[in-house]
Coordinates of C-alpha atoms in Angstrom, one line a residue:
M278 CA -29.4 -24.0 -15.8
K279 CA -28.6 -25.0 -12.4
K280 CA -25.3 -23.1 -12.8
V281 CA -26.8 -19.9 -13.5
L282 CA -29.2 -20.8 -10.2
S283 CA -26.5 -21.8 -7.9
S284 CA -23.9 -18.3 -9.1
L285 CA -27.6 -16.1 -8.4
V286 CA -27.6 -17.6 -4.9
L287 CA -24.4 -17.3 -4.0
S288 CA -24.4 -13.7 -5.3
C289 CA -27.8 -12.9 -3.3
I290 CA -26.3 -14.7 0.2
I291 CA -23.2 -12.2 -0.1
T292 CA -24.6 -9.6 -1.0
M293 CA -27.0 -10.0 2.0
S294 CA -24.2 -11.0 4.1
L295 CA -22.4 -8.1 3.3
Q296 CA -25.5 -5.6 3.7
A297 CA -25.9 -7.0 7.5
Q298 CA -22.5 -6.3 8.7
T299 CA -22.5 -3.4 11.3
Y300 CA -18.9 -2.0 12.3
T301 CA -17.6 0.3 15.1
P302 CA -14.6 1.2 15.4
S303 CA -13.2 1.3 18.4
E304 CA -11.7 5.5 20.0
G305 CA -7.8 3.6 19.3
N306 CA -9.0 2.6 15.8
L307 CA -10.1 6.0 14.9
K308 CA -7.1 7.5 16.4
N309 CA -4.7 5.0 14.2
R310 CA -6.9 6.3 11.2
K311 CA -5.7 9.8 12.0
E312 CA -2.0 9.1 13.0
F313 CA -2.2 6.8 9.5
Q314 CA -3.2 10.1 7.3
D315 CA -0.3 11.9 9.9
M316 CA 2.3 9.7 8.5
K317 CA 1.7 10.1 4.6
F318 CA 4.9 8.0 3.7
G319 CA 5.6 4.4 4.2
M320 CA 7.7 1.2 3.0
F321 CA 6.2 -1.8 0.9
I322 CA 8.1 -4.9 1.0
H323 CA 8.0 -7.6 -1.3
F324 CA 10.1 -10.6 -0.4
G325 CA 10.1 -14.6 -0.4
P326 CA 11.1 -17.4 -2.2
Y327 CA 10.6 -15.7 -5.5
S328 CA 13.1 -13.2 -4.9
V329 CA 15.8 -16.1 -5.5
L330 CA 14.4 -16.4 -9.6
G331 CA 15.0 -12.8 -9.9
N332 CA 12.1 -12.7 -12.1
G333 CA 8.9 -10.7 -9.8
E334 CA 6.8 -12.0 -7.7
W335 CA 4.4 -13.6 -10.0
V336 CA 7.0 -15.8 -11.6
M337 CA 5.3 -18.6 -10.0
N338 CA 2.2 -18.4 -12.1
N339 CA 3.4 -16.9 -15.1
T340 CA 5.7 -19.5 -15.7
N341 CA 3.6 -22.0 -14.7
I342 CA 6.0 -23.8 -12.1
T343 CA 4.3 -26.4 -10.4
V344 CA 3.9 -26.8 -6.6
S345 CA 6.4 -29.4 -6.4
E346 CA 9.6 -27.6 -8.4
Y347 CA 8.6 -24.5 -6.5
G348 CA 8.6 -26.1 -3.2
R349 CA 12.5 -27.0 -3.8
L350 CA 12.8 -23.1 -3.5
I351 CA 12.6 -23.6 0.4
N352 CA 16.2 -25.3 0.5
V353 CA 17.6 -22.3 -1.7
F354 CA 16.1 -19.7 0.0
N355 CA 18.2 -17.8 2.5
P356 CA 18.3 -14.8 3.1
Q357 CA 21.4 -14.6 5.2
D358 CA 22.4 -11.2 4.9
F359 CA 18.8 -10.2 6.0
D360 CA 19.2 -7.2 8.9
A361 CA 16.1 -5.8 10.3
K362 CA 17.9 -2.9 11.9
K363 CA 19.1 -1.8 8.5
W364 CA 16.0 -2.5 6.7
V365 CA 14.3 0.1 9.4
A366 CA 17.1 2.4 9.0
I367 CA 16.9 2.5 5.1
A368 CA 12.7 3.3 6.0
K369 CA 13.5 5.9 8.2
S370 CA 16.4 7.7 6.2
A371 CA 13.9 8.2 3.5
G372 CA 11.3 9.7 5.7
M373 CA 8.9 6.4 6.0
K374 CA 7.0 6.4 8.7
Y375 CA 5.3 2.6 8.5
I376 CA 6.2 -0.9 7.2
T377 CA 3.9 -3.0 5.4
F378 CA 5.7 -6.4 5.0
T379 CA 4.4 -9.4 2.8
T380 CA 3.8 -12.0 4.9
R381 CA 2.3 -14.3 2.9
H382 CA 2.5 -13.6 -0.5
H383 CA -0.1 -15.4 -3.7
D384 CA 2.4 -18.4 -3.6
S385 CA 1.7 -19.4 -0.2
F386 CA 5.0 -19.0 1.4
S387 CA 5.0 -17.9 5.2
N388 CA 7.8 -15.1 6.0
F389 CA 6.9 -16.0 9.6
D390 CA 7.2 -19.2 12.0
T391 CA 3.5 -20.4 11.6
K392 CA 2.3 -23.9 12.9
L393 CA -0.2 -23.7 10.0
S394 CA 2.0 -24.5 7.2
D395 CA 5.6 -26.3 6.7
W396 CA 5.9 -24.0 3.7
K397 CA 7.8 -21.2 6.1
I398 CA 10.9 -19.0 6.3
T399 CA 11.8 -21.3 9.5
N400 CA 11.7 -24.4 7.7
T401 CA 14.9 -22.9 5.0
H402 CA 18.1 -22.8 5.7
F403 CA 17.9 -19.2 7.4
K404 CA 15.8 -21.0 10.2
R405 CA 15.0 -17.9 11.9
D406 CA 11.6 -15.8 12.0
L407 CA 12.3 -12.6 10.0
L408 CA 8.9 -11.1 10.8
K409 CA 10.1 -11.2 14.3
E410 CA 12.8 -9.9 14.1
L411 CA 11.4 -7.1 11.8
A412 CA 8.5 -6.3 14.3
D413 CA 11.0 -5.8 16.9
E414 CA 13.0 -3.6 15.0
C415 CA 9.8 -1.5 14.0
H416 CA 8.5 -1.4 17.7
K417 CA 11.8 -0.2 18.6
Q418 CA 12.4 2.0 16.1
G419 CA 9.2 3.7 16.4
I420 CA 7.8 2.5 12.8
K421 CA 4.2 1.4 12.4
L422 CA 4.2 -2.0 11.0
F423 CA 1.8 -3.6 8.6
C424 CA 0.8 -7.3 7.6
Y425 CA 0.0 -7.8 3.8
Y426 CA -1.8 -10.9 3.8
S427 CA -3.0 -12.7 0.2
L428 CA -6.2 -14.2 0.0
L429 CA -5.8 -16.1 -3.3
D430 CA -3.6 -19.5 -2.8
W431 CA -0.9 -20.7 -5.8
T432 CA 0.4 -23.6 -3.9
R433 CA -2.4 -25.3 -1.4
T434 CA -5.2 -27.6 -2.1
D435 CA -7.8 -26.2 -0.1
Y436 CA -8.0 -23.2 -2.0
Q437 CA -10.3 -23.3 -4.9
Y438 CA -8.7 -22.8 -7.5
Q439 CA -10.8 -23.9 -10.4
T440 CA -13.0 -20.6 -10.4
G441 CA -9.9 -18.2 -9.4
K442 CA -8.2 -16.5 -12.6
T443 CA -4.9 -17.4 -11.6
G444 CA -2.4 -20.4 -10.9
K445 CA -4.0 -22.8 -13.3
G446 CA -0.7 -23.7 -14.5
T447 CA 0.6 -24.8 -10.8
G448 CA -0.1 -28.5 -11.1
R449 CA -2.6 -28.8 -8.5
T450 CA -5.5 -31.6 -8.8
Q451 CA -7.2 -32.3 -6.1
K452 CA -10.1 -30.4 -5.3
G453 CA -10.6 -27.2 -3.1
D454 CA -12.0 -27.5 0.6
W455 CA -13.3 -24.2 0.8
N456 CA -14.4 -24.2 4.5
S457 CA -10.6 -25.6 5.4
Y458 CA -8.7 -22.5 3.5
I459 CA -11.1 -19.9 5.5
S460 CA -10.0 -21.8 8.9
F461 CA -6.2 -21.9 7.4
M462 CA -6.3 -17.8 6.7
K463 CA -8.3 -17.2 10.0
G464 CA -5.8 -19.2 12.0
Q465 CA -2.6 -17.5 10.2
L466 CA -4.3 -14.1 11.1
T467 CA -4.8 -15.3 14.4
E468 CA -0.6 -16.2 14.5
L469 CA -0.1 -13.1 13.3
L470 CA -2.3 -10.6 15.9
T471 CA -1.1 -12.4 19.0
N472 CA 2.8 -13.1 18.3
Y473 CA 4.3 -10.6 17.0
G474 CA 3.0 -7.8 18.8
E475 CA 1.1 -4.4 18.1
I476 CA 0.2 -4.8 14.5
T477 CA -0.7 -1.2 12.9
G478 CA -3.0 -2.7 10.0
I479 CA -3.7 -5.7 7.8
W480 CA -3.4 -5.0 4.0
F481 CA -5.2 -7.7 2.2
D482 CA -4.8 -8.8 -2.1
G483 CA -6.2 -11.3 -4.1
H484 CA -10.0 -10.7 -3.7
W485 CA -9.9 -9.8 -7.5
D486 CA -8.6 -13.5 -8.2
Q487 CA -12.4 -15.2 -7.8
V488 CA -14.0 -12.4 -9.9
D489 CA -15.2 -12.6 -13.3
P490 CA -14.1 -9.6 -15.4
N491 CA -17.0 -9.7 -17.5
D492 CA -19.3 -9.9 -14.7
K493 CA -20.4 -5.9 -14.4
T494 CA -21.5 -6.7 -10.7
A495 CA -18.1 -7.8 -9.3
T496 CA -19.4 -10.6 -7.6
P497 CA -17.0 -13.2 -6.2
K498 CA -17.6 -16.3 -6.6
V499 CA -16.6 -17.5 -3.4
E500 CA -17.6 -16.4 -0.4
W501 CA -14.8 -14.7 1.7
H502 CA -16.2 -14.5 4.8
Y503 CA -15.0 -10.9 5.3
I504 CA -17.8 -10.4 8.1
E505 CA -15.9 -13.2 10.4
I506 CA -12.5 -12.6 9.5
Y507 CA -12.6 -8.8 10.3
K508 CA -14.9 -9.2 13.0
L509 CA -11.6 -12.1 14.3
I510 CA -9.4 -9.2 13.3
H511 CA -11.0 -6.8 15.5
S512 CA -11.7 -8.5 18.4
I513 CA -8.0 -9.6 18.8
Q514 CA -6.5 -6.2 18.0
P515 CA -9.7 -4.0 17.9
D516 CA -7.1 -0.5 17.1
C517 CA -5.9 -2.5 14.1
L518 CA -6.7 -0.9 10.6
I519 CA -8.2 -2.8 7.7
T520 CA -7.8 -2.3 4.3
N521 CA -8.5 -4.5 1.0
N522 CA -7.0 -4.2 -2.8
R523 CA -10.2 -5.4 -4.1
H524 CA -10.1 -2.4 -6.8
Q525 CA -13.6 -1.6 -5.3
A526 CA -15.5 0.6 -2.8
P527 CA -14.5 -0.2 0.7
L528 CA -17.0 -2.6 2.8
P529 CA -18.0 -2.5 6.4
G530 CA -15.2 -3.2 8.9
E531 CA -12.9 -1.7 6.7
D532 CA -10.6 1.1 7.8
F533 CA -8.7 2.8 4.9
Q534 CA -8.9 2.8 1.0
A535 CA -5.8 1.0 -0.9
F536 CA -5.1 2.1 -5.0
E537 CA -2.9 0.4 -6.7
K538 CA -0.1 2.0 -8.6
D539 CA -3.0 4.6 -9.6
L540 CA -3.6 8.3 -7.8
P541 CA -7.5 8.0 -6.4
G542 CA -9.8 8.2 -8.5
G543 CA -7.8 7.6 -11.2
N544 CA -7.4 4.0 -13.6
T545 CA -4.4 4.2 -15.9
T546 CA -4.1 0.6 -15.0
G547 CA -7.0 -0.4 -16.1
W548 CA -8.5 -2.2 -12.9
G549 CA -9.3 0.8 -11.2
G550 CA -11.5 4.1 -11.1
E551 CA -13.4 2.9 -8.2
A552 CA -15.2 5.8 -6.2
V553 CA -13.3 7.2 -3.9
S554 CA -14.6 7.0 -0.2
Q555 CA -14.5 9.4 3.1
L556 CA -12.2 6.4 5.2
P557 CA -8.1 7.4 4.9
L558 CA -6.6 6.5 1.6
E559 CA -3.3 4.9 0.1
T560 CA -1.7 4.6 -3.2
C561 CA 1.0 1.9 -3.8
E562 CA 3.7 2.0 -6.1
T563 CA 6.9 0.3 -7.4
M564 CA 10.4 1.8 -7.6
N565 CA 11.3 0.4 -11.1
E566 CA 7.8 -2.0 -12.7
S567 CA 8.6 -4.6 -10.4
W568 CA 7.1 -5.7 -6.7
G569 CA 9.3 -8.4 -6.0
Y570 CA 12.9 -8.5 -6.9
N571 CA 13.2 -8.7 -10.4
I572 CA 17.5 -8.9 -11.7
T573 CA 16.4 -7.7 -15.3
D574 CA 14.1 -4.5 -14.2
R575 CA 16.6 -1.4 -14.8
K576 CA 13.3 0.5 -16.0
Y577 CA 14.2 3.1 -12.3
K578 CA 11.8 5.6 -11.5
S579 CA 13.5 9.1 -11.1
T580 CA 13.5 10.7 -7.5
K581 CA 12.1 13.7 -9.1
D582 CA 9.3 11.4 -10.3
L583 CA 8.6 9.8 -7.0
L584 CA 8.3 12.8 -5.2
H585 CA 6.0 14.1 -7.3
Y586 CA 3.9 10.7 -7.0
M587 CA 4.2 11.2 -3.4
I588 CA 2.9 15.2 -3.5
N589 CA 0.3 14.7 -5.9
A590 CA -1.0 11.6 -3.4
A591 CA -0.9 14.3 -0.7
G592 CA -2.7 16.4 -2.4
L593 CA -5.2 14.2 -3.1
N594 CA -5.7 13.7 0.6
A595 CA -4.2 10.0 0.0
N596 CA -0.6 8.4 1.8
F597 CA 1.9 7.2 -0.8
L598 CA 3.7 3.6 -0.1
L599 CA 6.2 3.2 -1.9
N600 CA 7.4 -0.6 -2.9
I601 CA 11.0 -2.5 -2.2
G602 CA 12.0 -5.9 -3.5
P603 CA 14.8 -7.1 -1.6
M604 CA 17.5 -9.1 -3.6
P605 CA 17.3 -13.2 -2.3
D606 CA 19.9 -12.7 0.2
G607 CA 18.1 -10.3 2.1
T608 CA 19.8 -6.9 1.4
I609 CA 18.2 -3.8 -0.4
Q610 CA 19.5 -3.1 -3.8
P611 CA 21.8 -0.1 -4.0
E612 CA 19.5 1.7 -6.7
F613 CA 16.9 1.4 -4.5
V614 CA 18.9 2.7 -1.5
S615 CA 20.0 5.4 -3.4
T616 CA 16.8 7.1 -4.6
L617 CA 15.6 6.7 -1.3
G618 CA 18.3 8.6 0.4
E619 CA 17.8 11.6 -1.9
I620 CA 14.0 11.4 -1.2
G621 CA 14.7 11.2 2.9
D622 CA 16.8 14.5 2.1
W623 CA 14.3 16.3 0.6
M624 CA 11.7 15.1 2.6
K625 CA 14.1 16.4 5.8
K626 CA 13.9 19.9 4.8
N627 CA 10.2 20.0 3.0
G628 CA 8.5 17.0 4.9
A629 CA 6.4 19.9 6.9
S630 CA 4.8 20.6 4.1
I631 CA 3.7 16.8 3.7
Y632 CA 3.4 15.0 6.8
G633 CA 0.3 16.3 9.1
T634 CA -1.3 17.8 6.0
R635 CA -4.9 16.8 4.4
G636 CA -5.6 17.1 0.9
G637 CA -8.8 17.4 -0.9
V638 CA -8.9 21.2 0.0
L639 CA -8.2 22.3 -3.9
K640 CA -8.6 19.8 -6.9
P641 CA -5.2 19.8 -8.9
Q642 CA -4.1 22.8 -10.7
E643 CA -1.8 22.8 -13.7
W644 CA 0.6 24.0 -11.7
G645 CA 0.5 21.4 -8.7
V646 CA -1.3 20.6 -5.8
V647 CA -2.3 21.9 -2.5
T648 CA -1.9 20.2 1.1
A649 CA -3.5 21.7 4.5
K650 CA -2.5 22.0 7.9
D651 CA -4.5 24.0 10.6
K652 CA -4.7 27.5 8.7
T653 CA -2.3 27.0 6.7
W654 CA -2.3 25.7 2.8
Y655 CA 0.9 24.5 1.3
A656 CA 0.7 25.5 -2.7
H657 CA 3.2 22.6 -4.8
I658 CA 4.5 24.1 -7.6
I659 CA 5.5 20.7 -9.1
N660 CA 5.0 22.2 -12.9
K661 CA 6.4 25.5 -14.8
P662 CA 3.3 27.7 -14.3
K663 CA 2.0 28.7 -17.5
Q664 CA 2.1 32.5 -16.7
E665 CA 6.2 32.8 -14.7
S666 CA 5.4 35.5 -12.9
Y667 CA 2.4 34.2 -10.8
I668 CA -0.1 31.3 -10.1
F669 CA -3.9 31.6 -9.5
I670 CA -5.5 29.6 -7.0
P671 CA -9.5 29.5 -7.7
D672 CA -12.3 29.3 -5.0
V673 CA -10.3 30.6 -2.0
K674 CA -13.3 31.6 0.6
N675 CA -10.8 32.5 3.6
K676 CA -9.3 36.0 4.1
I677 CA -5.4 35.0 3.7
K678 CA -3.1 37.1 6.5
N679 CA 0.6 36.7 4.6
C680 CA 2.2 34.3 1.7
N681 CA 5.7 33.4 1.6
L682 CA 8.2 30.8 0.1
F683 CA 8.2 27.8 2.3
N684 CA 12.1 27.4 2.2
T685 CA 13.1 30.5 2.8
K686 CA 10.2 32.3 4.3
T687 CA 10.3 35.3 1.8
E688 CA 7.2 37.4 1.5
L689 CA 5.3 37.1 -1.5
K690 CA 2.9 39.6 -2.8
F691 CA -0.8 38.4 -3.7
K692 CA -4.2 39.8 -4.7
Q693 CA -7.3 38.0 -3.5
Q694 CA -10.5 38.3 -5.7
P695 CA -13.5 37.0 -5.2
E696 CA -13.0 34.3 -8.0
G697 CA -9.4 33.4 -5.8
V698 CA -6.0 34.7 -5.4
F699 CA -3.5 35.5 -7.7
V700 CA 0.1 34.9 -5.9
Y701 CA 3.0 37.0 -7.5
L702 CA 6.3 35.0 -8.0
G703 CA 8.5 37.9 -8.0
N704 CA 12.2 36.8 -8.6
T705 CA 11.8 33.2 -7.3
Q706 CA 13.3 30.4 -9.2
I707 CA 11.0 27.9 -9.7
D708 CA 12.5 24.5 -7.6
A709 CA 13.2 21.4 -10.4
V710 CA 11.3 19.4 -8.4
D711 CA 8.9 21.4 -5.9
T712 CA 8.2 25.1 -5.2
I713 CA 6.4 25.3 -1.9
L714 CA 4.6 28.8 -0.5
E715 CA 3.3 28.6 2.8
I716 CA 0.0 30.4 2.2
H717 CA -1.4 31.4 6.1
F718 CA -5.1 32.5 7.0

């Protein structure tokens, strides 16, 4: 009974504190939100000691490696071939406008020179501050930098692992000290936002570790102190965007909504399906099936499939954050580089129909989706139309001026009626990836 009452009290405290929070974004923050929506395409990077083991970023948890055993990787992890210029150049050539980098993942390893932990990149044989080099290169080349930061922890003893769902087999026995852990996170976030120049966003992950899947209220078992943490971030860099991959609707203080391995509103994973907010949106996906380097994962997604994912995301008004897991030596595996190069070639030709556009103007159709910019719609035919001679676009209220193929500017005939528009394709050869129509109002 005491446990039940304690749980109810904690739930009430958390609910009241979240309801009490007020948040007014700065002008720069609102400007960053718009620019974020314009960028449309970014690179996610999962990298750390787990890369050495070549079995994904969850290997410590999945195989119950103890903290003392896993800690030996500090003497093995040495990304001696890491070159920030190459990483950023690969992202730019793919048409990516920003990078989201794992500054600290669930294994608690810091990819930056923190003063709050010895479990960090500068204590490896690599010795250098990897984040500093990446941040400097991003700023130099005009790529925006977001910092992924894990809320949960499989290594620290002050984390409340007793009530968490993961990290149970890492050998910790000492009782957690939640206030100490929150203080640690605040300290590290202060370092990230103070020592590495402009940080466009903080990407939180791990809230779900403290949520009981059987709890319909999805109330966390701990007080995450989001009000304090979000205020801290915005006090240091007011324009910095915040997202929290909680698989729930956004809270006050969050600036964009993240979706994992699903388009907004989708739930193919089983943990999605949350309501889609009016904030800027982003969905993230892997190039094979792993986030961190996995030497045996050969299930590479095709360039066509990844482009279709991005196009569908844009049609739903979301950015596409595509992940790579560099090899332990700091290089990006050639399969990823090759696919990113092909995506970049496509973006050079067709990027104007993606960058700076907005989605949500028309629900997805059987033939594809629509993106919009000013008085122009881009109809992306990514599935062969049932009627090969035309496509039908419903609910078009404004008068169309003309319609043409995006690449060749060839004029297309159309018939506008109250129920929608028939666009006649004539002799148009449907492209295997995407046939783009430009519709001008």
